[in-house]
Coordinates of C-alpha atoms in Angstrom, one line a residue:
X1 CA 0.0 0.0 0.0
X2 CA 1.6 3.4 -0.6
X3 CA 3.3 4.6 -3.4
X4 CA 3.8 2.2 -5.9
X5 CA 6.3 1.3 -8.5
X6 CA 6.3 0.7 -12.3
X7 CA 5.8 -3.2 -11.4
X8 CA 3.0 -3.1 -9.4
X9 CA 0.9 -0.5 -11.9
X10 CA 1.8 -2.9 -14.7
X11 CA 0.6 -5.7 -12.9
X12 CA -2.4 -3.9 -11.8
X13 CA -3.4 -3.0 -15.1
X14 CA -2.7 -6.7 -16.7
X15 CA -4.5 -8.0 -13.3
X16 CA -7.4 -6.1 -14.3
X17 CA -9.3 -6.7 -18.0
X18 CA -11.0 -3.6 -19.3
X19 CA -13.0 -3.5 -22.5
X20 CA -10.9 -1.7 -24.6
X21 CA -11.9 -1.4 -28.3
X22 CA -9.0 -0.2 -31.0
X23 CA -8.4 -0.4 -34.7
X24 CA -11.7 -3.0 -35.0
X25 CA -10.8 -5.1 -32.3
X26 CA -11.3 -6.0 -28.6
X27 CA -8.0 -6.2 -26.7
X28 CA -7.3 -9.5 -25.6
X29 CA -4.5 -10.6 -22.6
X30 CA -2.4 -8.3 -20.9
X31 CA -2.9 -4.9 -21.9
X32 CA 0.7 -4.0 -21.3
X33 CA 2.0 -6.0 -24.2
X34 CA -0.4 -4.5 -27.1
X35 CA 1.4 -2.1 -29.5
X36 CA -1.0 1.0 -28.9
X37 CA -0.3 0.8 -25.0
X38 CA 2.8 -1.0 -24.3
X39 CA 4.8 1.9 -24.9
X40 CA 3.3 4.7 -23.0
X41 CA 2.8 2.0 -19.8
X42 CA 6.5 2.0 -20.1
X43 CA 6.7 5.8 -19.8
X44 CA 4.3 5.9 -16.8
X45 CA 5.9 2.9 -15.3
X46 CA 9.1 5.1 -14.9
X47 CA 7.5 7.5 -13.5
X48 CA 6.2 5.5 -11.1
X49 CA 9.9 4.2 -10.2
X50 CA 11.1 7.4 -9.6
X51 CA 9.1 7.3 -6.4
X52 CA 10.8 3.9 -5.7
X53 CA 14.4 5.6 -6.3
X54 CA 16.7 6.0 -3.0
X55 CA 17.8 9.4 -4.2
X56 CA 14.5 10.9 -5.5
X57 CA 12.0 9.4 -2.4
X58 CA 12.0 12.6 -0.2
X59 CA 11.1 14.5 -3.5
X60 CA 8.7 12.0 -4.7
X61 CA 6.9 10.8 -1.8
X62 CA 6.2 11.7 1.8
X63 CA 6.0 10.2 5.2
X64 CA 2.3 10.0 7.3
X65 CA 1.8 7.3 10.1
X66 CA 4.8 5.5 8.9
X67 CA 3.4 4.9 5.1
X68 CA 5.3 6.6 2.5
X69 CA 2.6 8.6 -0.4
X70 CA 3.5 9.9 -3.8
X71 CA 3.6 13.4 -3.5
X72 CA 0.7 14.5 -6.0
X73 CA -1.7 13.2 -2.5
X74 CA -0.4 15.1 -0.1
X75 CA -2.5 18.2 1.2
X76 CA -0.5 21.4 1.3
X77 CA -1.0 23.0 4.7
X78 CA 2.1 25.5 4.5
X79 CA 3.5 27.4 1.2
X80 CA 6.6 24.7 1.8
X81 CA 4.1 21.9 1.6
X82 CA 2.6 24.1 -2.0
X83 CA 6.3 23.9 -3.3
X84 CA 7.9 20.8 -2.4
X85 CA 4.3 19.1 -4.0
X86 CA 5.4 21.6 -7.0
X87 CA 8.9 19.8 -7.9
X88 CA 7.2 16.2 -7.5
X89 CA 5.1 17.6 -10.6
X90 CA 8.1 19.7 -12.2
X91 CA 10.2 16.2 -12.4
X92 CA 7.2 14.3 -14.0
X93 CA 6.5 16.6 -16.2
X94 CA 10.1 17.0 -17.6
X95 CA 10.5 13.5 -17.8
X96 CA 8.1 13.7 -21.3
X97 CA 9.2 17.1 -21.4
X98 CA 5.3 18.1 -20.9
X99 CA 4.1 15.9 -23.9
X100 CA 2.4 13.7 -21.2
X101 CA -1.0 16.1 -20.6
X102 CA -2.3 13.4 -18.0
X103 CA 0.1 12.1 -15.6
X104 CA -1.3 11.0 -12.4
X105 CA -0.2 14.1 -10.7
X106 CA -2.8 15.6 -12.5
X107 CA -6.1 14.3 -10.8
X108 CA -4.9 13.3 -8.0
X109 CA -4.8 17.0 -6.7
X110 CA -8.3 17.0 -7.9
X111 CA -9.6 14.7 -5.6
X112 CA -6.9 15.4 -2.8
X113 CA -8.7 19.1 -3.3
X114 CA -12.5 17.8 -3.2
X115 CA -11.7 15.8 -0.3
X116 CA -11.0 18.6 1.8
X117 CA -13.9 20.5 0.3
X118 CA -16.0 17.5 1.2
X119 CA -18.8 20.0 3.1
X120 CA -19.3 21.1 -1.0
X121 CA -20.6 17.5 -1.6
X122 CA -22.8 17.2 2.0
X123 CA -24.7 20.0 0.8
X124 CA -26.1 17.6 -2.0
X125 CA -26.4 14.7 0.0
X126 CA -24.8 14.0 3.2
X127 CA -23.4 10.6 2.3
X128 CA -21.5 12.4 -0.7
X129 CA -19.2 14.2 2.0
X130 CA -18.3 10.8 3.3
X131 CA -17.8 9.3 -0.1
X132 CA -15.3 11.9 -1.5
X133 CA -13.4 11.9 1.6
X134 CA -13.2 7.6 1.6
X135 CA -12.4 7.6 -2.0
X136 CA -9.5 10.1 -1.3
X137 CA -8.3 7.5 1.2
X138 CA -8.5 4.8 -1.0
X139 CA -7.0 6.4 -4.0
X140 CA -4.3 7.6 -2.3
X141 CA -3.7 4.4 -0.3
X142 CA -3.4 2.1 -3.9
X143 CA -1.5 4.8 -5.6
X144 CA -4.5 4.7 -8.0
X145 CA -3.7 6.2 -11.8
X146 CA -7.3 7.6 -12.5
X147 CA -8.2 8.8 -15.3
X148 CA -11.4 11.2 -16.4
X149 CA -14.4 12.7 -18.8
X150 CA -16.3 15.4 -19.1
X151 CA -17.8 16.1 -22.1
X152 CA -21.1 14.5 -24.0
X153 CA -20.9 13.5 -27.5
X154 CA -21.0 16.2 -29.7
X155 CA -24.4 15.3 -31.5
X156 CA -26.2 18.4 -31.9
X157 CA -24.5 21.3 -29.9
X158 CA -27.5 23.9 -30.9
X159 CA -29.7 22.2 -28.5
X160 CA -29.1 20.9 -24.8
X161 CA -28.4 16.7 -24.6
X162 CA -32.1 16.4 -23.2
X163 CA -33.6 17.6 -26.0
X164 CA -31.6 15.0 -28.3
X165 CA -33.7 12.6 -30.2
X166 CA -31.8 10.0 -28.2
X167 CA -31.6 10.7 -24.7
X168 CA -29.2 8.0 -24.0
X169 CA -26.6 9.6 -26.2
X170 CA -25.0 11.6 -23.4
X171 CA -24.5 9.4 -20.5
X172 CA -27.5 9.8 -17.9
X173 CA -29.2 8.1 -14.7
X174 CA -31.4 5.3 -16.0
X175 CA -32.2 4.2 -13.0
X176 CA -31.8 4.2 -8.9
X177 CA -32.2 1.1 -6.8
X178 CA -30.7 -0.5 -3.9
X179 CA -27.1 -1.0 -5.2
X180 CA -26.6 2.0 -6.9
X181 CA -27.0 4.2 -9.8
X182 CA -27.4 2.6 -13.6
X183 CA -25.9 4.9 -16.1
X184 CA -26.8 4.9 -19.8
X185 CA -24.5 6.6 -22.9
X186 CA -20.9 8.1 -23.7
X187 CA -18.8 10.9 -22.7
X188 CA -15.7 12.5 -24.4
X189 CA -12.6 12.1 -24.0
X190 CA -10.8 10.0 -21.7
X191 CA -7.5 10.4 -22.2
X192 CA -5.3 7.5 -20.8
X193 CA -8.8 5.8 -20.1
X194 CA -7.4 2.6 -21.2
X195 CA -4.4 2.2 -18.7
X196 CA -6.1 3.7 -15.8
X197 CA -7.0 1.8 -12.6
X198 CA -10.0 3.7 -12.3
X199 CA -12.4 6.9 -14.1
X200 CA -13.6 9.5 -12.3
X201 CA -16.5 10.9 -14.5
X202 CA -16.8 14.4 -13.7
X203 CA -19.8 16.8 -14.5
X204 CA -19.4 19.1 -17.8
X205 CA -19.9 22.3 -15.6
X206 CA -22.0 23.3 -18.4
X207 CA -25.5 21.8 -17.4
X208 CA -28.9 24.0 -17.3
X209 CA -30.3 24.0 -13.7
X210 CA -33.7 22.2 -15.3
X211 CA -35.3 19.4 -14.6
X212 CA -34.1 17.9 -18.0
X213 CA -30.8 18.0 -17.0
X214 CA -30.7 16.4 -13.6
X215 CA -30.5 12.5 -15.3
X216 CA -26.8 13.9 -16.4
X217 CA -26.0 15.9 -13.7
X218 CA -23.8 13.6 -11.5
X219 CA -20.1 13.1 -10.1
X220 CA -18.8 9.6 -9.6
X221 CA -15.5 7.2 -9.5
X222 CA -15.4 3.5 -10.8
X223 CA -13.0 0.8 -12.0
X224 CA -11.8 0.8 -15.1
X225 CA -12.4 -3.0 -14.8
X226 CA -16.2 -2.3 -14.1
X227 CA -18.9 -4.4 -16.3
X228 CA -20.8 -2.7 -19.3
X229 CA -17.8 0.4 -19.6
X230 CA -16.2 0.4 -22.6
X231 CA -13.0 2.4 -24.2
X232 CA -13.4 3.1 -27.7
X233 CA -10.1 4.2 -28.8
X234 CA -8.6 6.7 -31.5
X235 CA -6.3 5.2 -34.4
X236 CA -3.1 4.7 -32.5
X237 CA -0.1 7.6 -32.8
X238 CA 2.2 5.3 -31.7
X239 CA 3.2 3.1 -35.3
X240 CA 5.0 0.6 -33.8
X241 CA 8.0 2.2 -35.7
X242 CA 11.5 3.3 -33.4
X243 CA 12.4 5.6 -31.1
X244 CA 14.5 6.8 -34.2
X245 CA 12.2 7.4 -36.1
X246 CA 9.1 8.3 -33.6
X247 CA 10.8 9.7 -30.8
X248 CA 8.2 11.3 -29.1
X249 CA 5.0 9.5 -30.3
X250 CA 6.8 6.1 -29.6
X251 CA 7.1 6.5 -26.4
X252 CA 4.6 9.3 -25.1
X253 CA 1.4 8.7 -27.2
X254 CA -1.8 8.8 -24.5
X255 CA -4.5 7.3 -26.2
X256 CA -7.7 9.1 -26.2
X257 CA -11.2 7.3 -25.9
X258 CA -14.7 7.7 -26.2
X259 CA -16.2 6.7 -22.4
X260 CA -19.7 3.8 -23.3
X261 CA -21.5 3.3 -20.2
X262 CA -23.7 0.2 -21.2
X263 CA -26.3 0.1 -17.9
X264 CA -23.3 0.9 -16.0
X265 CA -23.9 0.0 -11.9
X266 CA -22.2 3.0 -10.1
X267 CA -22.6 1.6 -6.2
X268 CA -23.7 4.7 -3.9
X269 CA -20.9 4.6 -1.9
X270 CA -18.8 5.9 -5.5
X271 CA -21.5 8.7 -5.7
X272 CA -19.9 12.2 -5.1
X273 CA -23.2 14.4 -6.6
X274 CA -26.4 13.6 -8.3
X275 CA -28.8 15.1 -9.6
X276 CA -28.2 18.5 -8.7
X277 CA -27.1 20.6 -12.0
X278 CA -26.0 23.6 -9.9
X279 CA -23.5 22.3 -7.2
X280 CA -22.4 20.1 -10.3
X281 CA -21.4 23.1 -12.1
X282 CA -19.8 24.9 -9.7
X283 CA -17.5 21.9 -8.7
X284 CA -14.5 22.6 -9.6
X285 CA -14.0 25.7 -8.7
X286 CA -16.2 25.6 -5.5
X287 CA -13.4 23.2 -4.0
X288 CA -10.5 25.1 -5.7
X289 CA -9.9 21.7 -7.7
X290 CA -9.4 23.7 -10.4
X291 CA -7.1 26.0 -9.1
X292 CA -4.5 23.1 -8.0
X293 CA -5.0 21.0 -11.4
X294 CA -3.9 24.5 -13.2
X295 CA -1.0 24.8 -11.1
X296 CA 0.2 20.9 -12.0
X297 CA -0.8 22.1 -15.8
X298 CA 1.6 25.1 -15.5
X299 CA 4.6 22.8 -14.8
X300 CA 4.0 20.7 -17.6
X301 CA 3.7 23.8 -19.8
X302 CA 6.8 24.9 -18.8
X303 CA 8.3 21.6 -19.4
X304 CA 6.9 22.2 -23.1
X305 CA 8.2 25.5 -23.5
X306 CA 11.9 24.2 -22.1
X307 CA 11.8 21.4 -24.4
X308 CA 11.1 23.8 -27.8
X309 CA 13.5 25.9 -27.0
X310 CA 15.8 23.4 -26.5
X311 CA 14.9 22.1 -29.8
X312 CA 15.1 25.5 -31.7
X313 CA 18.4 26.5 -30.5
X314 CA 19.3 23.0 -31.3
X315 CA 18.0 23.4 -34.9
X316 CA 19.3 26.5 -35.3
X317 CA 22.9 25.5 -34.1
X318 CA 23.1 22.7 -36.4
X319 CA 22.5 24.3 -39.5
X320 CA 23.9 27.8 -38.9
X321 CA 21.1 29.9 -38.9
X322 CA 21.9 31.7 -35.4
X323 CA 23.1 35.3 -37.6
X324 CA 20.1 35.8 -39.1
X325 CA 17.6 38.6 -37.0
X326 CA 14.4 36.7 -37.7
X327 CA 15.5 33.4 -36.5
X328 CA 16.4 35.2 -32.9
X329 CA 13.3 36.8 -33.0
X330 CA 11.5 33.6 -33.3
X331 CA 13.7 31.9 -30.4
X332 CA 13.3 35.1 -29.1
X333 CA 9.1 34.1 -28.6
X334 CA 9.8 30.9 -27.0
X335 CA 11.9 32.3 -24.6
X336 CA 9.5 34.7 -23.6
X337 CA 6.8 32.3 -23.6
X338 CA 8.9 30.2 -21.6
X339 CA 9.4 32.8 -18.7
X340 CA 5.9 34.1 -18.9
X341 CA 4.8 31.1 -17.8
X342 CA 7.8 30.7 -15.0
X343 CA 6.4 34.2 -13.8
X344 CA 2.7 32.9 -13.6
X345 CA 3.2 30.3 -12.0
X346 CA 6.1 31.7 -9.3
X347 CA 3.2 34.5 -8.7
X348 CA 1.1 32.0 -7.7
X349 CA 3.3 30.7 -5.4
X350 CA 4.2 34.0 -4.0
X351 CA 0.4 34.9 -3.5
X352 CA -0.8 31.3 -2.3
X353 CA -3.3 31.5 0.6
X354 CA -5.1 29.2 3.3
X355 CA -8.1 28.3 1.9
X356 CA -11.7 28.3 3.8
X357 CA -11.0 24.3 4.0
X358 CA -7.3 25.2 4.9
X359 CA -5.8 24.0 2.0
X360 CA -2.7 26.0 0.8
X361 CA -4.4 27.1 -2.2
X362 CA -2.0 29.0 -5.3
X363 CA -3.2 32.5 -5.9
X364 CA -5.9 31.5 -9.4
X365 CA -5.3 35.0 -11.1
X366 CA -1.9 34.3 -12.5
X367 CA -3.1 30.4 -13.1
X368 CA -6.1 31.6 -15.0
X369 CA -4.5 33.9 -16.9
X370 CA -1.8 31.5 -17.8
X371 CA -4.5 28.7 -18.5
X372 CA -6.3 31.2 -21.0
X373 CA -3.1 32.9 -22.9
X374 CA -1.3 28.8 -23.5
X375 CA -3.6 27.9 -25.9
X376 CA -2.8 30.4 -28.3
X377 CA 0.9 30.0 -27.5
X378 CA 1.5 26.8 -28.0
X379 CA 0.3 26.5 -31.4
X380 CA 2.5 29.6 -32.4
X381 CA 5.7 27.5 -30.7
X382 CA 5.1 24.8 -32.9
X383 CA 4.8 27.2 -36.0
X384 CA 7.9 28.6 -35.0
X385 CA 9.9 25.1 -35.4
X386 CA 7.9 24.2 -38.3
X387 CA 9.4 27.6 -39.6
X388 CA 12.7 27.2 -38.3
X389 CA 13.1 23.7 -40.1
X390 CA 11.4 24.5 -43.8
X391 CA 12.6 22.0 -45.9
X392 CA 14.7 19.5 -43.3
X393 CA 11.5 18.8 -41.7
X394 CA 10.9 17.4 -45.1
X395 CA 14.0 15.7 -45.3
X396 CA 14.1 12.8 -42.8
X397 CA 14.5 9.2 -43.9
X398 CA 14.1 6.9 -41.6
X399 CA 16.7 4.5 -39.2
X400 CA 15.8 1.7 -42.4
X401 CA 17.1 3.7 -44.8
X402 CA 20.1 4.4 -42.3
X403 CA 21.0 1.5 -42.0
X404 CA 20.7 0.3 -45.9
X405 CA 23.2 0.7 -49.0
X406 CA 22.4 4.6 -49.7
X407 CA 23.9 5.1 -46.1
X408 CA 26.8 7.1 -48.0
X409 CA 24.5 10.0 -49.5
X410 CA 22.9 10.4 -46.4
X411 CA 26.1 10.9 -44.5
X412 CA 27.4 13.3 -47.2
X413 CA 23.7 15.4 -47.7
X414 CA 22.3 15.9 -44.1
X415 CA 25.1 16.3 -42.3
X416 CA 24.4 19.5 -40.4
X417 CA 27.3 22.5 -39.5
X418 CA 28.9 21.3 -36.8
X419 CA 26.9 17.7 -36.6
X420 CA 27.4 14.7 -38.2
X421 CA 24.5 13.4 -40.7
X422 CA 23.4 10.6 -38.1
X423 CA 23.0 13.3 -35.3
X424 CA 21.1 16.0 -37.5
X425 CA 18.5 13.4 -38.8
X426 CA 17.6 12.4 -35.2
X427 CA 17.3 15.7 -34.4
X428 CA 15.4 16.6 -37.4
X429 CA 13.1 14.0 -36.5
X430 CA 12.7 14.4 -33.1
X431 CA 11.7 18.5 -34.8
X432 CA 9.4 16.8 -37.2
X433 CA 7.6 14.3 -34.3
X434 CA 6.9 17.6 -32.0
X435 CA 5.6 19.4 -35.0
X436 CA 4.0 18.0 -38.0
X437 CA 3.1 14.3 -37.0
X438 CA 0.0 12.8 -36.3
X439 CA 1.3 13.0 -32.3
X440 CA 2.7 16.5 -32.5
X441 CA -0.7 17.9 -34.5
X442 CA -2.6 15.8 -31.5
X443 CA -0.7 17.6 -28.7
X444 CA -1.6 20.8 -31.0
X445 CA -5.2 20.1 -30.7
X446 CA -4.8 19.1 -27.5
X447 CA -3.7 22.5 -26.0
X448 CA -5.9 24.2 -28.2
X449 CA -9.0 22.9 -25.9
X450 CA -7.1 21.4 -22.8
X451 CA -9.5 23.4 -20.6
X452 CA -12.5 23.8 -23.0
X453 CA -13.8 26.6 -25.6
X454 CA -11.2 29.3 -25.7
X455 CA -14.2 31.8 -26.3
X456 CA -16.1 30.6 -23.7
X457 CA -13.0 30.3 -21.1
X458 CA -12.4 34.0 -22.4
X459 CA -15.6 35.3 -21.3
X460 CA -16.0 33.2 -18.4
X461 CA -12.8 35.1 -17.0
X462 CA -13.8 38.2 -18.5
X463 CA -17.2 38.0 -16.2
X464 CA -15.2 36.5 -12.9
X465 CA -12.3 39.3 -13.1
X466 CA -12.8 42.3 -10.8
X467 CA -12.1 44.6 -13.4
X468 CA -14.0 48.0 -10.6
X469 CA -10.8 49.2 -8.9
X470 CA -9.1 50.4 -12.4
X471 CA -12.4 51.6 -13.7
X472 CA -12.8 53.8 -10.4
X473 CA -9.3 55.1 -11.3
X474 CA -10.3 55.9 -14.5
X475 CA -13.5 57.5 -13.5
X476 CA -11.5 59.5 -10.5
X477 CA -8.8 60.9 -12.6
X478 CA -11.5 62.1 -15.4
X479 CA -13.6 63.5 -12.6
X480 CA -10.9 65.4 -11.0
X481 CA -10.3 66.9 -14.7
X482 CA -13.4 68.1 -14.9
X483 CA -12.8 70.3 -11.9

């Protein structure tokens, strides 16, 4: 019990069948040995190690009533306790130099968060208090790696899921009994939902307070594992092909998956809310989840931004490019992208708080600020390597043709400035994979909508920010010309 190591999730995930459905067929055996997974368990199975590691355990884990935690569960009481959970995340996320959106780290805050907030849930239903809390425990206990989804199927968006011809499309209540909760339909999109212990399916935050909506208003964990859920997975970014030639997507590629609840039993003791549209709105921000899954988000965009400017100045170095004023202005970008997000994220620190559940809680105005301006960054990043490369993102054979009897003009025509042929094609590669593959136009896409509409996230902070004190500075200074 405790933190766990690459072994034991491996062995928890093999130990425990899920329906998983991809390229036309139904996974059969151990999960960890199928081509569209085995690669990415590998990834998180390091991760996992590292809390295992002698020299990294005081970083990775921490010490209550003699049982050592990872560090993504423990609740910061103090700024230290805010920080030292901060570098747990920072070393994850540079470990896939921020290309893995949904390490662990990631919702285990979440529920760490709700747990305290577990009054939020009591107002619903008193039991709900008692089940966030439990399911904190037991999460944290078994190390779980959890998964979630949010989002219904997008059908018809011009009218609300109730009013769908089908109303078993989005996933609803079907039915309450002594067990449980039976839900009926699919949600979008569970990334890692195939190699996670359990899903936590979350409310969209979205719903209309009417009585139409309360079947899909609801807030519950389950097993992976569970009968009648099913994973229906994306074609697989991850080709099978080498780390040569797929650096990134061959070893970081988190499948995405549409969520089928077939009569789906949810016991009552897994229920957080139900049935109540409004407190399922205000969830995440009503028990400052979102504010502490932002601040693991802002590590791994930093890990991003490290890693592309890493990879321009790389580029740049190897083909001599450094004299020309454009190319620093473009490098220029990422490095200002790079410490913008540093200076967010340190300003949250710097303003973090006691919350009303006493949970040292980051300051959200830098976070939602950052959360809202990444989107449109990161897409201009990866325009800037894309620009940066021109033609050599063009020219990359692969390891087979390394390795084959036109080895000689490959040596002689790609060899870079002050890099050997051999070096500059992995590099080039390595360029194209965060760029202009299928995986690096996923992660674009990804980042794009990581925390929904852009518009809507706009004007959502648009209407939240206190924007009075510098319009009564305005009105004071015109009023005092006036005199």
């Amino acid at each position: 019990m405790g933190a766990k190591s690459g072994a034991e999730y491996v062995e928890r995930l093999n130990a425990e069948p899920r329906e998983v459905w991809i390229h036309g067929e139904r996974v059969e055996g151990n999960i960890s040995e199928h081509p569209a997974f085995r690669n990415v368990i590998a990834s998180m199975a390091r991760l996992y190690d590292m809390q295992c590691d002698p020299a990294l355990r005081d970083e990775m884990t921490f010490e209550e009533d003699g049982q050592r935690y990872g560090m993504s569960w423990l609740v910061p009481r103090t700024h230290d306790d805010l920080v030292r959970r901060g570098h747990m995340m920072r070393r994850w996320a540079q470990t896939s130099f921020g290309m893995m959106g949904r390490t662990s780290d990631y919702l285990n805050v979440a529920i760490t968060a709700m747990a305290q907030a577990s009054a939020y849930f009591a107002g619903n239903h008193p039991s709900y208090a008692e089940n966030i809390q439990a399911y904190y425990a037991y999460a944290r206990d078994r190390d779980l790696t959890l998964t979630h989804t949010l989002i219904s199927p997008q059908v018809n968006r011009a009218v609300n899921v109730g009013k769908l011809q089908d109303p078993y499309i989005a996933a609803r209540v079907v039915e309450k009994n002594s067990r449980g909760v039976v839900i009926r339909g699919a949600r979008l999109l569970a990334t890692q939902g195939p190699i996670a212990d359990e899903i936590l399916v979350f409310p969209s935050t979205v719903l209309r307070n009417t009585e139409e909506d309360a079947p899909y208003s609801f807030a519950f964990a389950i097993p992976s594992a569970t009968p009648g859920l099913r994973y229906i997975c994306r074609e697989s970014f991850d080709y099978g092909r080498s780390h040569f030639d797929h650096p990134l997507g061959s070893r970081f590629e988190e499948m995405d998956a549409i969520v089928v609840f077939d009569d789906v039993l949810v016991p009552w003791e897994r229920i957080f809310l139900l049935e109540d549209a409004e407190r399922c709105n205000q969830l995440h921000q009503a028990t400052h989840a979102v504010v502490h899954m932002t601040y693991q988000v802002m590590h791994k965009n930093i890990a991003k931004c490290e890693f592309l400017l890493g990879l321009a100045e790389s580029m740049v170095d190897a083909i001599g490019i450094g004299q020309f004023q454009h190319v620093k202005e473009k490098v220029a970008e990422i490095i200002l992208a790079l410490e913008t997000m540093k200076a967010f994220l340190r300003a949250s620190e710097a303003d973090a708080s006691l919350d009303e559940y006493g949970v040292m809680t980051p300051a959200w105005a830098p976070l939602n600020a950052a959360r809202n301006l990444f989107p449109k960054t990161y897409p201009r990043l990866v325009e800037i390597i894309q620009q940066l490369g021109a033609s050599g993102l063009m020219a990359i054979p692969t390891e087979a043709d390394w390795h084959s009897e036109i080895r000689g003009d490959l040596e002689r025509f790609l060899q870079g400035r002050n890099i050997d042929a051999y070096q500059r094609l992995k590099l080039f590669r390595l360029a194209w994979d965060a760029a202009l593959s299928s995986f690096g136009s996923r992660q674009v896409l990804y980042e794009r909508f990581f925390f929904g509409d852009p518009v809507r996230m706009y004007g959502a902070l648009y209407d939240s920010y206190d924007k009075a004190p510098y319009v009564s500075r305005v009105k004071a200074f015109l009023d005092g010309e006036s005199e």
